[in-house]
CSV table of C-alpha atoms in Angstrom, one decimal:
chain,number,residue,atom,x,y,z
A,22,UNK,CA,61.4,-40.2,60.6
A,23,UNK,CA,60.0,-40.3,57.3
A,24,UNK,CA,62.7,-42.5,55.9
A,25,UNK,CA,62.4,-44.7,59.1
A,26,UNK,CA,58.7,-44.7,58.8
A,27,UNK,CA,58.4,-46.2,55.1
A,28,UNK,CA,61.4,-48.4,55.9
A,29,UNK,CA,59.4,-50.2,58.6
A,30,UNK,CA,56.2,-50.1,56.3
A,31,UNK,CA,58.0,-52.1,54.1
A,32,UNK,CA,59.6,-54.4,56.4
A,33,UNK,CA,56.2,-55.2,57.4
A,34,UNK,CA,54.7,-55.7,53.8
A,35,UNK,CA,57.5,-57.4,52.5
A,36,UNK,CA,57.0,-61.5,52.0
A,37,UNK,CA,58.8,-63.5,54.6
A,38,UNK,CA,62.4,-65.1,52.8
A,39,UNK,CA,61.8,-68.5,53.6
A,40,UNK,CA,58.0,-68.3,53.1
A,41,UNK,CA,56.4,-71.2,50.5
A,42,UNK,CA,55.5,-69.6,47.2
A,43,UNK,CA,51.6,-70.9,46.6
A,44,UNK,CA,51.1,-73.2,43.9
A,45,UNK,CA,49.3,-71.9,40.9
A,46,UNK,CA,46.1,-73.7,40.1
A,47,UNK,CA,47.0,-74.1,36.6
A,48,UNK,CA,49.8,-76.5,37.9
A,49,UNK,CA,47.3,-78.6,39.7
A,50,UNK,CA,44.5,-78.8,37.0
A,51,UNK,CA,47.5,-80.3,34.7
A,52,UNK,CA,48.4,-83.3,37.0
A,53,UNK,CA,45.0,-84.1,37.8
A,54,UNK,CA,44.0,-86.3,35.0
A,55,UNK,CA,47.4,-88.0,35.2
A,56,UNK,CA,47.2,-88.9,38.6
A,57,UNK,CA,43.9,-90.1,38.1
A,58,UNK,CA,44.8,-92.2,35.0
A,59,UNK,CA,47.6,-93.6,37.0
A,60,UNK,CA,45.7,-94.4,39.9
A,61,UNK,CA,42.7,-95.8,38.0
A,62,UNK,CA,44.9,-98.0,35.4
A,63,UNK,CA,47.4,-99.2,37.6
A,64,UNK,CA,47.3,-98.2,41.4
A,65,UNK,CA,43.9,-99.7,41.7
A,66,UNK,CA,44.6,-102.8,40.1
A,67,UNK,CA,47.5,-103.4,41.5
A,68,UNK,CA,46.1,-103.3,44.9
A,69,UNK,CA,43.2,-105.3,44.2
A,70,UNK,CA,45.4,-108.0,42.8
A,71,UNK,CA,47.3,-107.8,45.9
A,72,UNK,CA,44.4,-108.4,47.8
A,73,UNK,CA,43.1,-111.4,45.5
A,74,UNK,CA,46.4,-113.2,46.3
A,75,UNK,CA,45.0,-113.8,50.0
A,76,UNK,CA,42.0,-115.3,48.2
A,77,UNK,CA,40.9,-118.4,46.1
A,78,UNK,CA,39.5,-116.3,43.3
A,79,UNK,CA,39.8,-118.0,39.9
A,80,UNK,CA,39.1,-115.0,37.8
A,81,UNK,CA,35.3,-116.1,37.9
A,82,UNK,CA,32.6,-117.2,40.3
A,83,UNK,CA,33.0,-117.3,44.3
A,84,UNK,CA,35.8,-116.8,46.1
A,85,UNK,CA,36.9,-116.9,49.7
A,86,UNK,CA,40.1,-115.8,51.9
A,87,UNK,CA,42.6,-118.6,52.3
A,88,UNK,CA,45.3,-116.0,53.7
A,89,UNK,CA,49.3,-116.9,52.9
A,90,UNK,CA,48.4,-120.1,51.0
A,91,UNK,CA,49.0,-119.3,47.7
A,92,UNK,CA,52.6,-117.9,48.9
A,93,UNK,CA,53.5,-121.3,50.8
A,94,UNK,CA,52.3,-123.3,47.4
A,95,UNK,CA,54.5,-121.2,45.2
A,96,UNK,CA,57.5,-122.5,47.1
A,97,UNK,CA,56.3,-126.3,46.4
A,98,UNK,CA,55.2,-126.2,42.9
A,99,UNK,CA,57.9,-127.7,40.8
A,100,UNK,CA,56.4,-125.7,37.7
A,101,UNK,CA,57.1,-122.6,39.3
A,102,UNK,CA,60.6,-123.3,40.1
A,103,UNK,CA,61.0,-124.6,36.3
A,104,UNK,CA,59.7,-121.2,35.0
A,105,UNK,CA,61.9,-119.2,37.4
A,106,UNK,CA,65.1,-121.4,36.2
A,107,UNK,CA,64.1,-121.0,32.9
A,108,UNK,CA,63.7,-117.1,33.3
A,109,UNK,CA,66.8,-116.4,34.8
A,110,UNK,CA,69.0,-118.9,32.9
A,111,UNK,CA,68.0,-117.1,30.1
A,112,UNK,CA,67.9,-113.4,30.8
A,113,UNK,CA,71.7,-113.9,32.2
A,114,UNK,CA,72.9,-115.3,29.0
A,115,UNK,CA,71.1,-113.0,26.8
A,116,UNK,CA,72.2,-110.1,28.7
A,117,UNK,CA,75.4,-111.0,28.5
A,118,UNK,CA,75.8,-111.6,24.8
A,119,UNK,CA,73.9,-108.7,24.0
A,120,UNK,CA,76.0,-106.2,25.7
A,121,UNK,CA,79.1,-108.1,24.6
A,122,UNK,CA,78.0,-107.9,21.0
A,123,UNK,CA,76.1,-104.4,21.3
A,124,UNK,CA,79.6,-103.0,22.7
A,125,UNK,CA,81.5,-104.7,19.8
A,126,UNK,CA,79.0,-103.1,17.3
A,127,UNK,CA,79.5,-99.6,18.9
A,128,UNK,CA,83.4,-99.6,18.7
A,129,UNK,CA,83.1,-100.8,15.4
A,130,UNK,CA,80.5,-98.2,14.4
A,131,UNK,CA,82.6,-95.5,16.5
A,132,UNK,CA,85.5,-95.9,14.2
A,133,UNK,CA,86.9,-94.3,11.4
A,134,UNK,CA,84.1,-96.4,8.9
A,135,UNK,CA,83.1,-95.5,5.6
A,136,UNK,CA,79.5,-95.1,5.4
A,137,UNK,CA,79.4,-94.8,9.0
A,138,UNK,CA,75.4,-93.5,9.3
A,139,UNK,CA,74.5,-96.3,6.9
A,140,UNK,CA,75.6,-99.1,9.1
A,141,UNK,CA,74.3,-97.3,12.3
A,142,UNK,CA,70.9,-97.1,10.4
A,143,UNK,CA,71.3,-100.6,9.2
A,144,UNK,CA,72.0,-102.4,12.4
A,145,UNK,CA,69.3,-100.7,14.4
A,146,UNK,CA,66.2,-101.8,11.9
A,147,UNK,CA,65.8,-105.4,14.1
A,148,UNK,CA,64.3,-103.0,17.2
A,149,UNK,CA,62.1,-101.5,15.2
A,150,UNK,CA,60.5,-104.5,13.9
A,151,UNK,CA,57.3,-106.6,15.8
A,152,UNK,CA,58.7,-108.8,18.0
A,153,UNK,CA,55.8,-111.2,17.1
A,154,UNK,CA,57.2,-111.1,13.2
A,155,UNK,CA,60.6,-111.7,13.7
A,156,UNK,CA,59.7,-114.4,16.2
A,157,UNK,CA,57.6,-116.2,13.5
A,158,UNK,CA,60.3,-115.7,10.9
A,159,UNK,CA,62.7,-117.1,13.3
A,160,UNK,CA,60.3,-119.8,13.8
A,161,UNK,CA,60.6,-120.6,10.1
A,162,UNK,CA,64.2,-120.7,9.7
A,163,UNK,CA,64.6,-123.1,12.8
A,164,UNK,CA,61.9,-125.4,12.0
A,165,UNK,CA,62.9,-125.5,7.9
A,166,UNK,CA,66.2,-124.2,6.8
A,167,UNK,CA,68.4,-125.4,9.8
A,168,UNK,CA,67.7,-128.6,9.8
A,169,UNK,CA,68.6,-128.9,6.0
A,170,UNK,CA,71.9,-126.9,6.9
A,171,UNK,CA,72.6,-129.5,10.3
A,172,UNK,CA,71.6,-132.4,7.9
A,173,UNK,CA,74.1,-131.4,5.0
A,174,UNK,CA,77.1,-130.7,7.6
A,175,UNK,CA,76.3,-133.8,9.5
A,176,UNK,CA,75.0,-132.3,13.0
A,177,UNK,CA,72.8,-134.2,14.5
A,178,UNK,CA,71.9,-131.5,16.9
A,179,UNK,CA,71.1,-129.2,14.1
A,180,UNK,CA,69.3,-132.1,11.9
A,181,UNK,CA,66.0,-131.6,13.8
A,182,UNK,CA,64.3,-128.3,14.9
A,183,UNK,CA,65.9,-126.6,17.6
A,184,UNK,CA,62.5,-125.6,18.7
A,185,UNK,CA,61.1,-129.2,19.4
A,186,UNK,CA,64.5,-130.2,21.3
A,187,UNK,CA,63.7,-129.5,25.0
A,188,UNK,CA,67.5,-129.2,25.9
A,189,UNK,CA,68.1,-126.5,23.2
A,190,UNK,CA,64.8,-124.5,22.6
A,191,UNK,CA,66.0,-121.7,24.9
A,192,UNK,CA,69.1,-121.3,22.9
A,193,UNK,CA,66.6,-120.3,20.2
A,194,UNK,CA,65.2,-117.5,22.1
A,195,UNK,CA,68.1,-116.3,23.0
A,196,UNK,CA,69.0,-116.1,19.6
A,197,UNK,CA,65.9,-114.0,18.7
A,198,UNK,CA,66.1,-112.1,21.9
A,199,UNK,CA,70.0,-110.6,21.2
A,200,UNK,CA,69.4,-110.3,17.8
A,201,UNK,CA,66.2,-107.9,18.2
A,202,UNK,CA,67.7,-106.1,21.3
A,203,UNK,CA,71.4,-105.6,20.4
A,204,UNK,CA,70.6,-102.4,18.3
A,205,UNK,CA,69.1,-100.5,21.5
A,206,UNK,CA,72.1,-101.4,23.7
A,207,UNK,CA,74.8,-100.1,20.8
A,208,UNK,CA,72.8,-97.0,20.3
A,209,UNK,CA,73.5,-96.3,24.2
A,210,UNK,CA,77.0,-97.5,24.1
A,211,UNK,CA,77.3,-95.1,20.9
A,212,UNK,CA,76.4,-92.4,23.2
A,213,UNK,CA,78.8,-93.2,25.7
A,214,UNK,CA,81.8,-93.4,23.6
A,215,UNK,CA,80.9,-90.1,22.2
A,216,UNK,CA,81.9,-88.6,25.5
A,217,UNK,CA,85.1,-90.0,25.7
A,218,UNK,CA,87.9,-87.1,24.7
A,219,UNK,CA,89.7,-88.0,22.0
A,220,UNK,CA,92.9,-86.4,23.9
A,221,UNK,CA,93.6,-89.3,26.4
A,222,UNK,CA,93.6,-91.8,22.9
A,223,UNK,CA,96.3,-89.7,21.6
A,224,UNK,CA,98.5,-89.5,24.5
A,225,UNK,CA,98.0,-93.3,25.1
A,226,UNK,CA,99.1,-93.6,21.8
A,227,UNK,CA,102.2,-91.5,22.2
A,228,UNK,CA,102.8,-93.7,25.2
A,229,UNK,CA,102.7,-97.0,23.1
A,230,UNK,CA,99.3,-98.6,24.5
A,231,UNK,CA,97.9,-100.8,22.0
A,232,UNK,CA,94.1,-100.7,21.1
A,233,UNK,CA,93.5,-103.6,24.2
A,234,UNK,CA,95.1,-101.8,26.2
A,235,UNK,CA,93.4,-98.9,25.6
A,236,UNK,CA,90.0,-100.1,25.7
A,237,UNK,CA,90.7,-101.7,29.1
A,238,UNK,CA,92.5,-99.3,31.0
A,239,UNK,CA,90.6,-95.9,29.3
A,240,UNK,CA,87.4,-96.8,27.4
A,241,UNK,CA,85.9,-99.2,29.4
A,242,UNK,CA,86.4,-97.0,32.7
A,243,UNK,CA,84.5,-94.1,31.3
A,244,UNK,CA,81.8,-96.0,29.9
A,245,UNK,CA,81.0,-97.9,33.2
A,246,UNK,CA,77.6,-95.7,33.5
A,247,UNK,CA,76.3,-96.4,29.9
A,248,UNK,CA,77.3,-100.4,30.8
A,249,UNK,CA,75.1,-100.0,33.9
A,250,UNK,CA,72.5,-98.8,32.0
A,251,UNK,CA,72.7,-101.3,29.6
A,252,UNK,CA,72.8,-104.1,31.9
A,253,UNK,CA,69.9,-103.3,33.9
A,254,UNK,CA,67.5,-102.6,30.8
A,255,UNK,CA,68.6,-105.8,29.4
A,256,UNK,CA,68.3,-107.8,32.2
A,257,UNK,CA,65.0,-106.4,33.5
A,258,UNK,CA,63.5,-106.8,29.7
A,259,UNK,CA,64.8,-110.5,29.2
A,260,UNK,CA,63.1,-111.4,32.5
A,261,UNK,CA,59.9,-110.2,31.4
A,262,UNK,CA,60.6,-112.7,28.2
A,263,UNK,CA,57.2,-113.1,26.6
A,264,UNK,CA,56.4,-112.2,23.0
A,265,UNK,CA,59.2,-114.4,21.5
A,266,UNK,CA,57.3,-117.6,24.0
A,267,UNK,CA,54.3,-117.0,22.3
A,268,UNK,CA,55.4,-117.4,18.8
A,269,UNK,CA,58.2,-119.5,18.9
A,270,UNK,CA,57.7,-122.5,21.7
A,271,UNK,CA,54.8,-121.9,23.6
A,272,UNK,CA,56.3,-122.7,26.7
A,273,UNK,CA,57.3,-126.1,25.1
A,274,UNK,CA,58.4,-129.1,24.5
A,275,UNK,CA,56.7,-129.6,27.7
A,276,UNK,CA,57.6,-127.1,29.9
A,277,UNK,CA,61.0,-126.4,28.8
A,278,UNK,CA,60.6,-123.0,27.8
A,279,UNK,CA,57.6,-121.6,30.0
A,280,UNK,CA,58.8,-118.3,31.6
A,281,UNK,CA,57.3,-116.6,34.6
A,282,UNK,CA,55.6,-113.8,32.9
A,283,UNK,CA,54.2,-116.3,30.2
A,284,UNK,CA,53.2,-119.0,32.9
A,285,UNK,CA,51.6,-116.2,35.2
A,286,UNK,CA,49.3,-115.3,31.4
A,287,UNK,CA,48.6,-118.6,30.6
A,288,UNK,CA,47.4,-120.2,34.1
A,289,UNK,CA,46.1,-116.9,35.3
A,290,UNK,CA,44.0,-115.5,32.9
A,291,UNK,CA,43.2,-119.0,30.7
A,292,UNK,CA,43.7,-121.9,33.5
A,293,UNK,CA,41.7,-120.5,36.5
A,294,UNK,CA,44.7,-119.7,38.9
A,295,UNK,CA,44.3,-115.8,39.0
A,296,UNK,CA,44.8,-115.5,42.7
A,297,UNK,CA,47.6,-118.2,42.6
A,298,UNK,CA,49.5,-116.5,39.8
A,299,UNK,CA,48.8,-113.4,41.0
A,300,UNK,CA,50.7,-114.2,44.2
A,301,UNK,CA,53.4,-115.4,41.8
A,302,UNK,CA,53.6,-112.3,40.0
A,303,UNK,CA,53.5,-110.0,43.1
A,304,UNK,CA,56.8,-112.4,44.2
A,305,UNK,CA,58.2,-111.9,40.7
A,306,UNK,CA,58.2,-108.0,41.0
A,307,UNK,CA,59.7,-108.1,44.3
A,308,UNK,CA,62.6,-109.9,42.8
A,309,UNK,CA,62.9,-107.9,39.7
A,310,UNK,CA,62.9,-104.5,41.8
A,311,UNK,CA,65.6,-106.1,44.4
A,312,UNK,CA,68.0,-107.1,41.5
A,313,UNK,CA,67.5,-104.0,39.7
A,314,UNK,CA,68.5,-101.9,42.5
A,315,UNK,CA,71.4,-104.3,43.4
A,316,UNK,CA,72.8,-103.8,39.9
A,317,UNK,CA,72.3,-99.9,40.2
A,318,UNK,CA,74.3,-100.0,43.1
A,319,UNK,CA,77.2,-102.8,42.0
A,320,UNK,CA,77.8,-100.2,39.0
A,321,UNK,CA,77.5,-96.8,41.2
A,322,UNK,CA,80.4,-98.5,43.4
A,323,UNK,CA,82.3,-99.0,40.0
A,324,UNK,CA,82.0,-95.8,39.0
A,325,UNK,CA,83.8,-94.4,42.2
A,326,UNK,CA,86.8,-97.0,42.1
């Protein structure tokens, strides 16, 4: 009786197996400051800006509700369409070039190369340099040095500053963006190459597979996740191109290199189009999210193949 009574008492006092444990208050107080900062600095401004997209607010003075007028006008604005065309053209070309060059450098730096650590550090230097400083240096090169080389070679298209050429200015911005971004992508590819087992290369060498065959059939499929990460990050980053344009062209010549982010900043904060450009920013945000999600789904499907 004593044993059964003790067992019953323990069963009554024992906690239910599925009952959730109470949250420690210390954890709550640790989260509260971050939640407040996130709410005050991000959530509230986002919701406020979204509200203003339905108004005629210029960033100052009086305003009134206009409904969906700002969103309708966006699709009829040639300047908006031009900025989207430039931004996506720049982002696609720059993303492809960046990943091709970065993957090539990663393969080189992952090989049995003398002073390997030194070269890895040298190739990473461009990424840690300030964007504006790099852009101003390239601006001087495009304006002064390259035209002299073009004149010496007799190349008319290079005899004047690329930044003043309405058709070629965007390529100058691509060069600067790719030159500075390649370093970060190279590091990610290097991390991916380190995960490839050396044994599969030894086995393929015994089977007579050449370097090109080993790359396409073994290396590339095994680093697909890293390729997906790099493509998403680089494409998203290039879609937000801003600093290079400020330092190199200020959106010129004319509006040839006016990106979406630069147009939102210039006209939204300086041109009295706060509500209109905020609506543009909302559309831009949704496009970036959808494209990033589509890229991730595509790369994930390739991983399962």
